[in-house]
Amino acid sequence: MPPIYHLDNYESCLQRIGDVYCTTHFSLVSENPSDLLDMIHEYSKDTSTHFNHSKLRYGLCLAESCSNYHSSQAIVSIQHLEACLNRTFRDKYNLQTRVTEFSCIEYNETVEKNFGDFCMGLIIFTLTGLAIFSTFLDVYLTNINLEDFPLLLNFSIRHNWRRLFAPYEVETDSKRQIFKSLHGIRVVLISLVILGHSRVPHVTTMKNLKLVEESYKDIFLYIFLNGNIIVQTYFVISGMLLVYKLQTYSERYKIDFHLIPKLISTRWLRLVPPHAFVIFFTATCLRHTKSGPLWETAIGDEIRDCQQRGWTTNSRIDNLHKKFKSIDNPLSYLITTISNFFGTDQTFNEVYRQAYTNVPSYAIGLALGYLIYDLQRSDFQIEKYKKYRYVYWALLPACFVPILLGSTFYGPRRHPVYLHLLYAIVSKPYFGLLVAIIIFGFVFKYENIYRGFFEWSSWRVLSRLSYCAFLVHFLIVRLYTASHTQLTHITFYTNLLMVTGFIISSLAVALPLWLLVEAPSTGLLQYYMTKRNINNNLQETLKSEKSKNI
């Protein structure tokens, strides 16, 4: 079969005026009956584990590969590209091509600046200027009390750096020190998310694509295929913390329905600033990174999507976690763009994205929050249950059971619909329940092996950076993919180095994003919310005293 991907030498192509390099997406066709094309279509029918070998992507240097069909003065057209490709495929395979999409890069091509670039530059300049000015006041003018100037205080890099290493509220409150293990859980989860998304370069730049198709038979690689189930951990933690915080809040304040919009708006205001910054940065600055034959495929659609619909994602909180789903879908669509694939795949849209499919894990988290709060107030002694710790230690390996079972649906055998339905219904609640039990053991110090790892004090800093790392990691993956000018031969060791690099670079980029955007925005939000609560409590106290005097 013809190779799915091919790239002419990019560096040697664009050397003089008039040189053009085009990336073409095309289908294989034949005017006459072709045994080879029939075999390709038959092989590609297994869309769960095979690429579509009739849809190819080639990078062509027109001056070298298509000099007979294109001149330096002519405009590139589908007809020119098809004629060029047909010469090769007719001679080698007795097949023709039909170009469906192409993008070209010319010698010394530049991207024009626009008003959005100016606005993004102004935002970066303002944030940097505020940070430098506030840090200068904080470090050198010690006679000025920045506590009286919250705007300047929260933009001070020195102040935010101390916040980065400072204990969380849950660690300073004696009742809430029990949640220290959540730092380690967050860091491990974001690392696994990056691990899952590191598969994108594989399906875009790999020379040995057969390895990807055979990965469905490798037990070690099942985490790439069904690892999206780890997202249930976030729903368990979210439900647990919501209930626990509401219960502790009710000890001091009255809870009514007015609290619900307040909680939603506070959460929205906390999440949106860094997310909006990344969206705007993608829509503007990343345009100027255009280079390489894979740039349009890897990141072009992402930029256009941010330009057209980026503002809408900031108005819906569910979109902030949309990309937490790892890539485990039919390979035949991955030959186009990942964004288009996500938009059309029925399993992704109907099973992964829908909120109601995650309700069981969230409900388990709510129940866990109530249970922890009630047992904490009672004289609960977990020591008498420690004889079952071997069963507890088996829970973590048991979390991999649905990941392994899900791989059976990628085999050649077609399973009955009720098995698919049973797996879809049971897998998420099963995983959520195991996670809840494990967290319960962490909270009440049931054992010291798992808990000792997840309560490591250094996780705290990385945990604070985890949200920003989540926001930037996919951009880093896409930029890495777009930087390729040649196909690569990926092995286990190169993949290990690549994943490690993605994790480290994501956390490194997340650090300035946290210091300059997330930390100032959350600090200001916390200041004004605290000030508002104090004023409201003071008004209620004055009203109650006034009513008593009457």
PDB file of N, CA and C in Angstrom, residues 77-169:
ATOM      1  N   SER A  77      -3.203  25.240  -7.954  1.00  0.00           N
ATOM      2  CA  SER A  77      -4.595  24.803  -8.046  1.00  0.00           C
ATOM      3  C   SER A  77      -4.677  23.307  -7.782  1.00  0.00           C
ATOM      4  N   ILE A  78      -5.894  22.844  -7.531  1.00  0.00           N
ATOM      5  CA  ILE A  78      -6.119  21.418  -7.317  1.00  0.00           C
ATOM      6  C   ILE A  78      -5.711  20.624  -8.548  1.00  0.00           C
ATOM      7  N   GLN A  79      -5.985  21.166  -9.736  1.00  0.00           N
ATOM      8  CA  GLN A  79      -5.660  20.457 -10.975  1.00  0.00           C
ATOM      9  C   GLN A  79      -4.152  20.241 -11.100  1.00  0.00           C
ATOM     10  N   HIS A  80      -3.353  21.261 -10.743  1.00  0.00           N
ATOM     11  CA  HIS A  80      -1.898  21.121 -10.808  1.00  0.00           C
ATOM     12  C   HIS A  80      -1.412  20.039  -9.848  1.00  0.00           C
ATOM     13  N   LEU A  81      -1.935  20.049  -8.638  1.00  0.00           N
ATOM     14  CA  LEU A  81      -1.497  19.080  -7.632  1.00  0.00           C
ATOM     15  C   LEU A  81      -1.924  17.669  -8.005  1.00  0.00           C
ATOM     16  N   GLU A  82      -3.144  17.512  -8.513  1.00  0.00           N
ATOM     17  CA  GLU A  82      -3.603  16.185  -8.927  1.00  0.00           C
ATOM     18  C   GLU A  82      -2.759  15.646 -10.075  1.00  0.00           C
ATOM     19  N   ALA A  83      -2.423  16.506 -11.021  1.00  0.00           N
ATOM     20  CA  ALA A  83      -1.591  16.066 -12.144  1.00  0.00           C
ATOM     21  C   ALA A  83      -0.220  15.615 -11.662  1.00  0.00           C
ATOM     22  N   CYS A  84       0.331  16.347 -10.698  1.00  0.00           N
ATOM     23  CA  CYS A  84       1.636  15.989 -10.149  1.00  0.00           C
ATOM     24  C   CYS A  84       1.574  14.656  -9.410  1.00  0.00           C
ATOM     25  N   LEU A  85       0.560  14.493  -8.561  1.00  0.00           N
ATOM     26  CA  LEU A  85       0.420  13.253  -7.801  1.00  0.00           C
ATOM     27  C   LEU A  85       0.088  12.074  -8.703  1.00  0.00           C
ATOM     28  N   ASN A  86      -0.742  12.308  -9.701  1.00  0.00           N
ATOM     29  CA  ASN A  86      -1.149  11.212 -10.587  1.00  0.00           C
ATOM     30  C   ASN A  86       0.043  10.609 -11.322  1.00  0.00           C
ATOM     31  N   ARG A  87       1.023  11.437 -11.650  1.00  0.00           N
ATOM     32  CA  ARG A  87       2.195  10.904 -12.340  1.00  0.00           C
ATOM     33  C   ARG A  87       2.880   9.842 -11.485  1.00  0.00           C
ATOM     34  N   THR A  88       3.044  10.142 -10.196  1.00  0.00           N
ATOM     35  CA  THR A  88       3.708   9.194  -9.303  1.00  0.00           C
ATOM     36  C   THR A  88       2.845   7.973  -9.041  1.00  0.00           C
ATOM     37  N   PHE A  89       1.571   8.178  -8.717  1.00  0.00           N
ATOM     38  CA  PHE A  89       0.709   7.057  -8.335  1.00  0.00           C
ATOM     39  C   PHE A  89       0.314   6.200  -9.535  1.00  0.00           C
ATOM     40  N   ARG A  90       0.277   6.777 -10.706  1.00  0.00           N
ATOM     41  CA  ARG A  90      -0.039   5.980 -11.886  1.00  0.00           C
ATOM     42  C   ARG A  90       1.130   5.070 -12.239  1.00  0.00           C
ATOM     43  N   ASP A  91       2.338   5.591 -12.088  1.00  0.00           N
ATOM     44  CA  ASP A  91       3.514   4.788 -12.419  1.00  0.00           C
ATOM     45  C   ASP A  91       3.767   3.690 -11.391  1.00  0.00           C
ATOM     46  N   LYS A  92       3.588   4.002 -10.105  1.00  0.00           N
ATOM     47  CA  LYS A  92       3.927   3.037  -9.056  1.00  0.00           C
ATOM     48  C   LYS A  92       2.788   2.083  -8.711  1.00  0.00           C
ATOM     49  N   TYR A  93       1.547   2.594  -8.708  1.00  0.00           N
ATOM     50  CA  TYR A  93       0.433   1.800  -8.189  1.00  0.00           C
ATOM     51  C   TYR A  93      -0.725   1.653  -9.165  1.00  0.00           C
ATOM     52  N   ASN A  94      -0.631   2.289 -10.318  1.00  0.00           N
ATOM     53  CA  ASN A  94      -1.721   2.269 -11.298  1.00  0.00           C
ATOM     54  C   ASN A  94      -3.009   2.837 -10.686  1.00  0.00           C
ATOM     55  N   LEU A  95      -2.856   3.919  -9.926  1.00  0.00           N
ATOM     56  CA  LEU A  95      -3.983   4.578  -9.273  1.00  0.00           C
ATOM     57  C   LEU A  95      -3.941   6.070  -9.583  1.00  0.00           C
ATOM     58  N   GLN A  96      -5.082   6.731  -9.362  1.00  0.00           N
ATOM     59  CA  GLN A  96      -5.156   8.180  -9.502  1.00  0.00           C
ATOM     60  C   GLN A  96      -5.486   8.799  -8.142  1.00  0.00           C
ATOM     61  N   THR A  97      -5.446  10.110  -8.100  1.00  0.00           N
ATOM     62  CA  THR A  97      -5.712  10.823  -6.851  1.00  0.00           C
ATOM     63  C   THR A  97      -6.787  11.879  -7.063  1.00  0.00           C
ATOM     64  N   ARG A  98      -7.453  12.214  -5.962  1.00  0.00           N
ATOM     65  CA  ARG A  98      -8.429  13.299  -5.974  1.00  0.00           C
ATOM     66  C   ARG A  98      -8.144  14.176  -4.758  1.00  0.00           C
ATOM     67  N   VAL A  99      -7.593  15.346  -4.998  1.00  0.00           N
ATOM     68  CA  VAL A  99      -7.209  16.254  -3.914  1.00  0.00           C
ATOM     69  C   VAL A  99      -8.462  16.861  -3.289  1.00  0.00           C
ATOM     70  N   THR A 100      -8.562  16.779  -1.965  1.00  0.00           N
ATOM     71  CA  THR A 100      -9.714  17.325  -1.238  1.00  0.00           C
ATOM     72  C   THR A 100      -9.381  18.622  -0.506  1.00  0.00           C
ATOM     73  N   GLU A 101      -8.108  18.805  -0.182  1.00  0.00           N
ATOM     74  CA  GLU A 101      -7.715  19.992   0.589  1.00  0.00           C
ATOM     75  C   GLU A 101      -6.214  20.203   0.441  1.00  0.00           C
ATOM     76  N   PHE A 102      -5.797  21.442   0.404  1.00  0.00           N
ATOM     77  CA  PHE A 102      -4.358  21.716   0.362  1.00  0.00           C
ATOM     78  C   PHE A 102      -4.081  23.095   0.955  1.00  0.00           C
ATOM     79  N   SER A 103      -2.862  23.250   1.441  1.00  0.00           N
ATOM     80  CA  SER A 103      -2.387  24.539   1.946  1.00  0.00           C
ATOM     81  C   SER A 103      -0.938  24.694   1.521  1.00  0.00           C
ATOM     82  N   CYS A 104      -0.541  25.911   1.210  1.00  0.00           N
ATOM     83  CA  CYS A 104       0.791  26.159   0.661  1.00  0.00           C
ATOM     84  C   CYS A 104       1.516  27.249   1.446  1.00  0.00           C
ATOM     85  N   ILE A 105       2.828  27.129   1.464  1.00  0.00           N
ATOM     86  CA  ILE A 105       3.704  28.126   2.074  1.00  0.00           C
ATOM     87  C   ILE A 105       4.694  28.584   1.014  1.00  0.00           C
ATOM     88  N   GLU A 106       4.829  29.893   0.862  1.00  0.00           N
ATOM     89  CA  GLU A 106       5.738  30.446  -0.128  1.00  0.00           C
ATOM     90  C   GLU A 106       7.032  30.916   0.529  1.00  0.00           C
ATOM     91  N   TYR A 107       8.027  31.097  -0.293  1.00  0.00           N
ATOM     92  CA  TYR A 107       9.324  31.586   0.187  1.00  0.00           C
ATOM     93  C   TYR A 107       9.163  32.958   0.845  1.00  0.00           C
ATOM     94  N   ASN A 108       9.747  33.086   2.036  1.00  0.00           N
ATOM     95  CA  ASN A 108       9.771  34.362   2.762  1.00  0.00           C
ATOM     96  C   ASN A 108       8.361  34.882   3.043  1.00  0.00           C
ATOM     97  N   GLU A 109       7.424  33.972   3.250  1.00  0.00           N
ATOM     98  CA  GLU A 109       6.041  34.375   3.536  1.00  0.00           C
ATOM     99  C   GLU A 109       5.939  34.909   4.960  1.00  0.00           C
ATOM    100  N   THR A 110       5.234  35.990   5.128  1.00  0.00           N
ATOM    101  CA  THR A 110       5.051  36.604   6.444  1.00  0.00           C
ATOM    102  C   THR A 110       3.565  36.729   6.754  1.00  0.00           C
ATOM    103  N   VAL A 111       3.261  36.838   8.034  1.00  0.00           N
ATOM    104  CA  VAL A 111       1.883  36.993   8.496  1.00  0.00           C
ATOM    105  C   VAL A 111       1.670  38.447   8.884  1.00  0.00           C
ATOM    106  N   GLU A 112       0.654  39.063   8.334  1.00  0.00           N
ATOM    107  CA  GLU A 112       0.386  40.472   8.618  1.00  0.00           C
ATOM    108  C   GLU A 112      -0.151  40.651  10.037  1.00  0.00           C
ATOM    109  N   LYS A 113       0.288  41.717  10.675  1.00  0.00           N
ATOM    110  CA  LYS A 113      -0.204  42.041  12.013  1.00  0.00           C
ATOM    111  C   LYS A 113      -1.571  42.700  11.903  1.00  0.00           C
ATOM    112  N   ASN A 114      -2.416  42.468  12.920  1.00  0.00           N
ATOM    113  CA  ASN A 114      -3.748  43.050  12.922  1.00  0.00           C
ATOM    114  C   ASN A 114      -4.037  43.668  14.286  1.00  0.00           C
ATOM    115  N   PHE A 115      -5.271  44.130  14.448  1.00  0.00           N
ATOM    116  CA  PHE A 115      -5.653  44.805  15.690  1.00  0.00           C
ATOM    117  C   PHE A 115      -5.604  43.847  16.880  1.00  0.00           C
ATOM    118  N   GLY A 116      -5.921  42.572  16.638  1.00  0.00           N
ATOM    119  CA  GLY A 116      -5.855  41.591  17.721  1.00  0.00           C
ATOM    120  C   GLY A 116      -4.443  41.428  18.256  1.00  0.00           C
ATOM    121  N   ASP A 117      -3.458  41.449  17.361  1.00  0.00           N
ATOM    122  CA  ASP A 117      -2.066  41.366  17.802  1.00  0.00           C
ATOM    123  C   ASP A 117      -1.702  42.565  18.676  1.00  0.00           C
ATOM    124  N   PHE A 118      -2.183  43.742  18.275  1.00  0.00           N
ATOM    125  CA  PHE A 118      -1.919  44.951  19.068  1.00  0.00           C
ATOM    126  C   PHE A 118      -2.535  44.829  20.461  1.00  0.00           C
ATOM    127  N   CYS A 119      -3.773  44.329  20.530  1.00  0.00           N
ATOM    128  CA  CYS A 119      -4.449  44.181  21.831  1.00  0.00           C
ATOM    129  C   CYS A 119      -3.729  43.163  22.709  1.00  0.00           C
ATOM    130  N   MET A 120      -3.301  42.043  22.103  1.00  0.00           N
ATOM    131  CA  MET A 120      -2.587  41.032  22.878  1.00  0.00           C
ATOM    132  C   MET A 120      -1.263  41.581  23.381  1.00  0.00           C
ATOM    133  N   GLY A 121      -0.568  42.317  22.538  1.00  0.00           N
ATOM    134  CA  GLY A 121       0.681  42.936  22.965  1.00  0.00           C
ATOM    135  C   GLY A 121       0.466  43.929  24.089  1.00  0.00           C
ATOM    136  N   LEU A 122      -0.636  44.681  24.016  1.00  0.00           N
ATOM    137  CA  LEU A 122      -0.952  45.647  25.068  1.00  0.00           C
ATOM    138  C   LEU A 122      -1.248  44.937  26.383  1.00  0.00           C
ATOM    139  N   ILE A 123      -1.963  43.810  26.318  1.00  0.00           N
ATOM    140  CA  ILE A 123      -2.269  43.042  27.530  1.00  0.00           C
ATOM    141  C   ILE A 123      -0.989  42.508  28.160  1.00  0.00           C
ATOM    142  N   ILE A 124      -0.120  41.922  27.340  1.00  0.00           N
ATOM    143  CA  ILE A 124       1.136  41.383  27.862  1.00  0.00           C
ATOM    144  C   ILE A 124       1.993  42.500  28.452  1.00  0.00           C
ATOM    145  N   PHE A 125       2.051  43.639  27.758  1.00  0.00           N
ATOM    146  CA  PHE A 125       2.832  44.781  28.254  1.00  0.00           C
ATOM    147  C   PHE A 125       2.271  45.286  29.580  1.00  0.00           C
ATOM    148  N   THR A 126       0.939  45.358  29.694  1.00  0.00           N
ATOM    149  CA  THR A 126       0.310  45.845  30.928  1.00  0.00           C
ATOM    150  C   THR A 126       0.570  44.902  32.089  1.00  0.00           C
ATOM    151  N   LEU A 127       0.381  43.602  31.858  1.00  0.00           N
ATOM    152  CA  LEU A 127       0.605  42.620  32.924  1.00  0.00           C
ATOM    153  C   LEU A 127       2.065  42.622  33.366  1.00  0.00           C
ATOM    154  N   THR A 128       2.967  42.674  32.400  1.00  0.00           N
ATOM    155  CA  THR A 128       4.393  42.690  32.736  1.00  0.00           C
ATOM    156  C   THR A 128       4.769  43.972  33.473  1.00  0.00           C
ATOM    157  N   GLY A 129       4.237  45.105  33.006  1.00  0.00           N
ATOM    158  CA  GLY A 129       4.524  46.373  33.667  1.00  0.00           C
ATOM    159  C   GLY A 129       4.007  46.411  35.091  1.00  0.00           C
ATOM    160  N   LEU A 130       2.784  45.932  35.302  1.00  0.00           N
ATOM    161  CA  LEU A 130       2.234  45.879  36.655  1.00  0.00           C
ATOM    162  C   LEU A 130       3.071  44.982  37.554  1.00  0.00           C
ATOM    163  N   ALA A 131       3.498  43.842  37.004  1.00  0.00           N
ATOM    164  CA  ALA A 131       4.295  42.907  37.797  1.00  0.00           C
ATOM    165  C   ALA A 131       5.637  43.523  38.186  1.00  0.00           C
ATOM    166  N   ILE A 132       6.306  44.177  37.236  1.00  0.00           N
ATOM    167  CA  ILE A 132       7.614  44.789  37.529  1.00  0.00           C
ATOM    168  C   ILE A 132       7.467  45.928  38.539  1.00  0.00           C
ATOM    169  N   PHE A 133       6.478  46.796  38.333  1.00  0.00           N
ATOM    170  CA  PHE A 133       6.277  47.939  39.227  1.00  0.00           C
ATOM    171  C   PHE A 133       5.902  47.472  40.632  1.00  0.00           C
ATOM    172  N   SER A 134       4.978  46.513  40.722  1.00  0.00           N
ATOM    173  CA  SER A 134       4.538  46.016  42.032  1.00  0.00           C
ATOM    174  C   SER A 134       5.668  45.294  42.751  1.00  0.00           C
ATOM    175  N   THR A 135       6.445  44.518  42.011  1.00  0.00           N
ATOM    176  CA  THR A 135       7.569  43.804  42.624  1.00  0.00           C
ATOM    177  C   THR A 135       8.623  44.781  43.132  1.00  0.00           C
ATOM    178  N   PHE A 136       8.867  45.844  42.374  1.00  0.00           N
ATOM    179  CA  PHE A 136       9.830  46.868  42.803  1.00  0.00           C
ATOM    180  C   PHE A 136       9.381  47.510  44.113  1.00  0.00           C
ATOM    181  N   LEU A 137       8.100  47.860  44.208  1.00  0.00           N
ATOM    182  CA  LEU A 137       7.585  48.452  45.445  1.00  0.00           C
ATOM    183  C   LEU A 137       7.673  47.465  46.595  1.00  0.00           C
ATOM    184  N   ASP A 138       7.381  46.199  46.302  1.00  0.00           N
ATOM    185  CA  ASP A 138       7.364  45.177  47.343  1.00  0.00           C
ATOM    186  C   ASP A 138       8.762  44.886  47.876  1.00  0.00           C
ATOM    187  N   VAL A 139       9.767  44.965  47.014  1.00  0.00           N
ATOM    188  CA  VAL A 139      11.127  44.582  47.401  1.00  0.00           C
ATOM    189  C   VAL A 139      11.913  45.758  47.976  1.00  0.00           C
ATOM    190  N   TYR A 140      11.836  46.920  47.317  1.00  0.00           N
ATOM    191  CA  TYR A 140      12.728  48.027  47.658  1.00  0.00           C
ATOM    192  C   TYR A 140      12.074  49.108  48.517  1.00  0.00           C
ATOM    193  N   LEU A 141      10.780  49.337  48.354  1.00  0.00           N
ATOM    194  CA  LEU A 141      10.122  50.385  49.141  1.00  0.00           C
ATOM    195  C   LEU A 141       9.340  49.731  50.271  1.00  0.00           C
ATOM    196  N   THR A 142      10.066  49.251  51.255  1.00  0.00           N
ATOM    197  CA  THR A 142       9.445  48.510  52.350  1.00  0.00           C
ATOM    198  C   THR A 142       8.605  49.396  53.253  1.00  0.00           C
ATOM    199  N   ASN A 143       8.793  50.721  53.165  1.00  0.00           N
ATOM    200  CA  ASN A 143       8.003  51.619  54.008  1.00  0.00           C
ATOM    201  C   ASN A 143       6.566  51.744  53.517  1.00  0.00           C
ATOM    202  N   ILE A 144       6.302  51.269  52.289  1.00  0.00           N
ATOM    203  CA  ILE A 144       4.944  51.284  51.747  1.00  0.00           C
ATOM    204  C   ILE A 144       4.278  49.947  52.057  1.00  0.00           C
ATOM    205  N   ASN A 145       3.152  50.006  52.710  1.00  0.00           N
ATOM    206  CA  ASN A 145       2.415  48.793  53.054  1.00  0.00           C
ATOM    207  C   ASN A 145       1.494  48.421  51.889  1.00  0.00           C
ATOM    208  N   LEU A 146       1.915  47.442  51.127  1.00  0.00           N
ATOM    209  CA  LEU A 146       1.129  47.051  49.954  1.00  0.00           C
ATOM    210  C   LEU A 146      -0.185  46.374  50.329  1.00  0.00           C
ATOM    211  N   GLU A 147      -0.334  46.002  51.604  1.00  0.00           N
ATOM    212  CA  GLU A 147      -1.608  45.420  52.028  1.00  0.00           C
ATOM    213  C   GLU A 147      -2.749  46.411  51.829  1.00  0.00           C
ATOM    214  N   ASP A 148      -2.425  47.700  51.830  1.00  0.00           N
ATOM    215  CA  ASP A 148      -3.443  48.732  51.620  1.00  0.00           C
ATOM    216  C   ASP A 148      -3.735  48.958  50.139  1.00  0.00           C
ATOM    217  N   PHE A 149      -2.955  48.329  49.277  1.00  0.00           N
ATOM    218  CA  PHE A 149      -3.131  48.478  47.824  1.00  0.00           C
ATOM    219  C   PHE A 149      -3.227  47.085  47.194  1.00  0.00           C
ATOM    220  N   PRO A 150      -4.406  46.458  47.280  1.00  0.00           N
ATOM    221  CA  PRO A 150      -4.538  45.060  46.817  1.00  0.00           C
ATOM    222  C   PRO A 150      -4.196  44.867  45.351  1.00  0.00           C
ATOM    223  N   LEU A 151      -4.451  45.880  44.512  1.00  0.00           N
ATOM    224  CA  LEU A 151      -4.131  45.739  43.091  1.00  0.00           C
ATOM    225  C   LEU A 151      -2.632  45.553  42.901  1.00  0.00           C
ATOM    226  N   LEU A 152      -1.843  46.371  43.567  1.00  0.00           N
ATOM    227  CA  LEU A 152      -0.393  46.263  43.441  1.00  0.00           C
ATOM    228  C   LEU A 152       0.132  45.019  44.142  1.00  0.00           C
ATOM    229  N   LEU A 153      -0.417  44.710  45.299  1.00  0.00           N
ATOM    230  CA  LEU A 153       0.067  43.562  46.061  1.00  0.00           C
ATOM    231  C   LEU A 153      -0.094  42.267  45.280  1.00  0.00           C
ATOM    232  N   ASN A 154      -1.243  42.079  44.657  1.00  0.00           N
ATOM    233  CA  ASN A 154      -1.518  40.812  43.982  1.00  0.00           C
ATOM    234  C   ASN A 154      -0.792  40.674  42.651  1.00  0.00           C
ATOM    235  N   PHE A 155      -0.194  41.743  42.144  1.00  0.00           N
ATOM    236  CA  PHE A 155       0.612  41.632  40.931  1.00  0.00           C
ATOM    237  C   PHE A 155       2.103  41.531  41.241  1.00  0.00           C
ATOM    238  N   SER A 156       2.467  41.598  42.503  1.00  0.00           N
ATOM    239  CA  SER A 156       3.866  41.476  42.886  1.00  0.00           C
ATOM    240  C   SER A 156       4.336  40.034  42.690  1.00  0.00           C
ATOM    241  N   ILE A 157       5.395  39.859  41.924  1.00  0.00           N
ATOM    242  CA  ILE A 157       5.928  38.510  41.694  1.00  0.00           C
ATOM    243  C   ILE A 157       6.467  37.925  42.993  1.00  0.00           C
ATOM    244  N   ARG A 158       7.066  38.773  43.813  1.00  0.00           N
ATOM    245  CA  ARG A 158       7.574  38.295  45.103  1.00  0.00           C
ATOM    246  C   ARG A 158       6.439  37.772  45.972  1.00  0.00           C
ATOM    247  N   HIS A 159       5.336  38.521  46.025  1.00  0.00           N
ATOM    248  CA  HIS A 159       4.180  38.107  46.814  1.00  0.00           C
ATOM    249  C   HIS A 159       3.579  36.814  46.269  1.00  0.00           C
ATOM    250  N   ASN A 160       3.423  36.728  44.953  1.00  0.00           N
ATOM    251  CA  ASN A 160       2.830  35.536  44.350  1.00  0.00           C
ATOM    252  C   ASN A 160       3.753  34.329  44.453  1.00  0.00           C
ATOM    253  N   TRP A 161       5.062  34.577  44.415  1.00  0.00           N
ATOM    254  CA  TRP A 161       6.003  33.468  44.584  1.00  0.00           C
ATOM    255  C   TRP A 161       5.877  32.866  45.984  1.00  0.00           C
ATOM    256  N   ARG A 162       5.674  33.716  46.974  1.00  0.00           N
ATOM    257  CA  ARG A 162       5.452  33.210  48.330  1.00  0.00           C
ATOM    258  C   ARG A 162       4.133  32.450  48.418  1.00  0.00           C
ATOM    259  N   ARG A 163       3.126  32.953  47.722  1.00  0.00           N
ATOM    260  CA  ARG A 163       1.841  32.246  47.699  1.00  0.00           C
ATOM    261  C   ARG A 163       1.979  30.878  47.053  1.00  0.00           C
ATOM    262  N   LEU A 164       2.844  30.785  46.046  1.00  0.00           N
ATOM    263  CA  LEU A 164       3.027  29.514  45.345  1.00  0.00           C
ATOM    264  C   LEU A 164       3.530  28.433  46.286  1.00  0.00           C
ATOM    265  N   PHE A 165       4.383  28.803  47.219  1.00  0.00           N
ATOM    266  CA  PHE A 165       4.966  27.828  48.140  1.00  0.00           C
ATOM    267  C   PHE A 165       4.259  27.797  49.492  1.00  0.00           C
ATOM    268  N   ALA A 166       3.304  28.693  49.703  1.00  0.00           N
ATOM    269  CA  ALA A 166       2.608  28.747  50.989  1.00  0.00           C
ATOM    270  C   ALA A 166       1.620  27.594  51.107  1.00  0.00           C
ATOM    271  N   PRO A 167       1.329  27.144  52.329  1.00  0.00           N
ATOM    272  CA  PRO A 167       0.336  26.083  52.513  1.00  0.00           C
ATOM    273  C   PRO A 167      -1.044  26.536  52.064  1.00  0.00           C
ATOM    274  N   TYR A 168      -1.830  25.581  51.584  1.00  0.00           N
ATOM    275  CA  TYR A 168      -3.219  25.856  51.242  1.00  0.00           C
ATOM    276  C   TYR A 168      -4.010  26.111  52.515  1.00  0.00           C
ATOM    277  N   GLU A 169      -5.203  26.664  52.311  1.00  0.00           N
ATOM    278  CA  GLU A 169      -6.100  26.871  53.455  1.00  0.00           C
ATOM    279  C   GLU A 169      -6.431  25.548  54.120  1.00  0.00           C
TER     280      GLU A 169
END
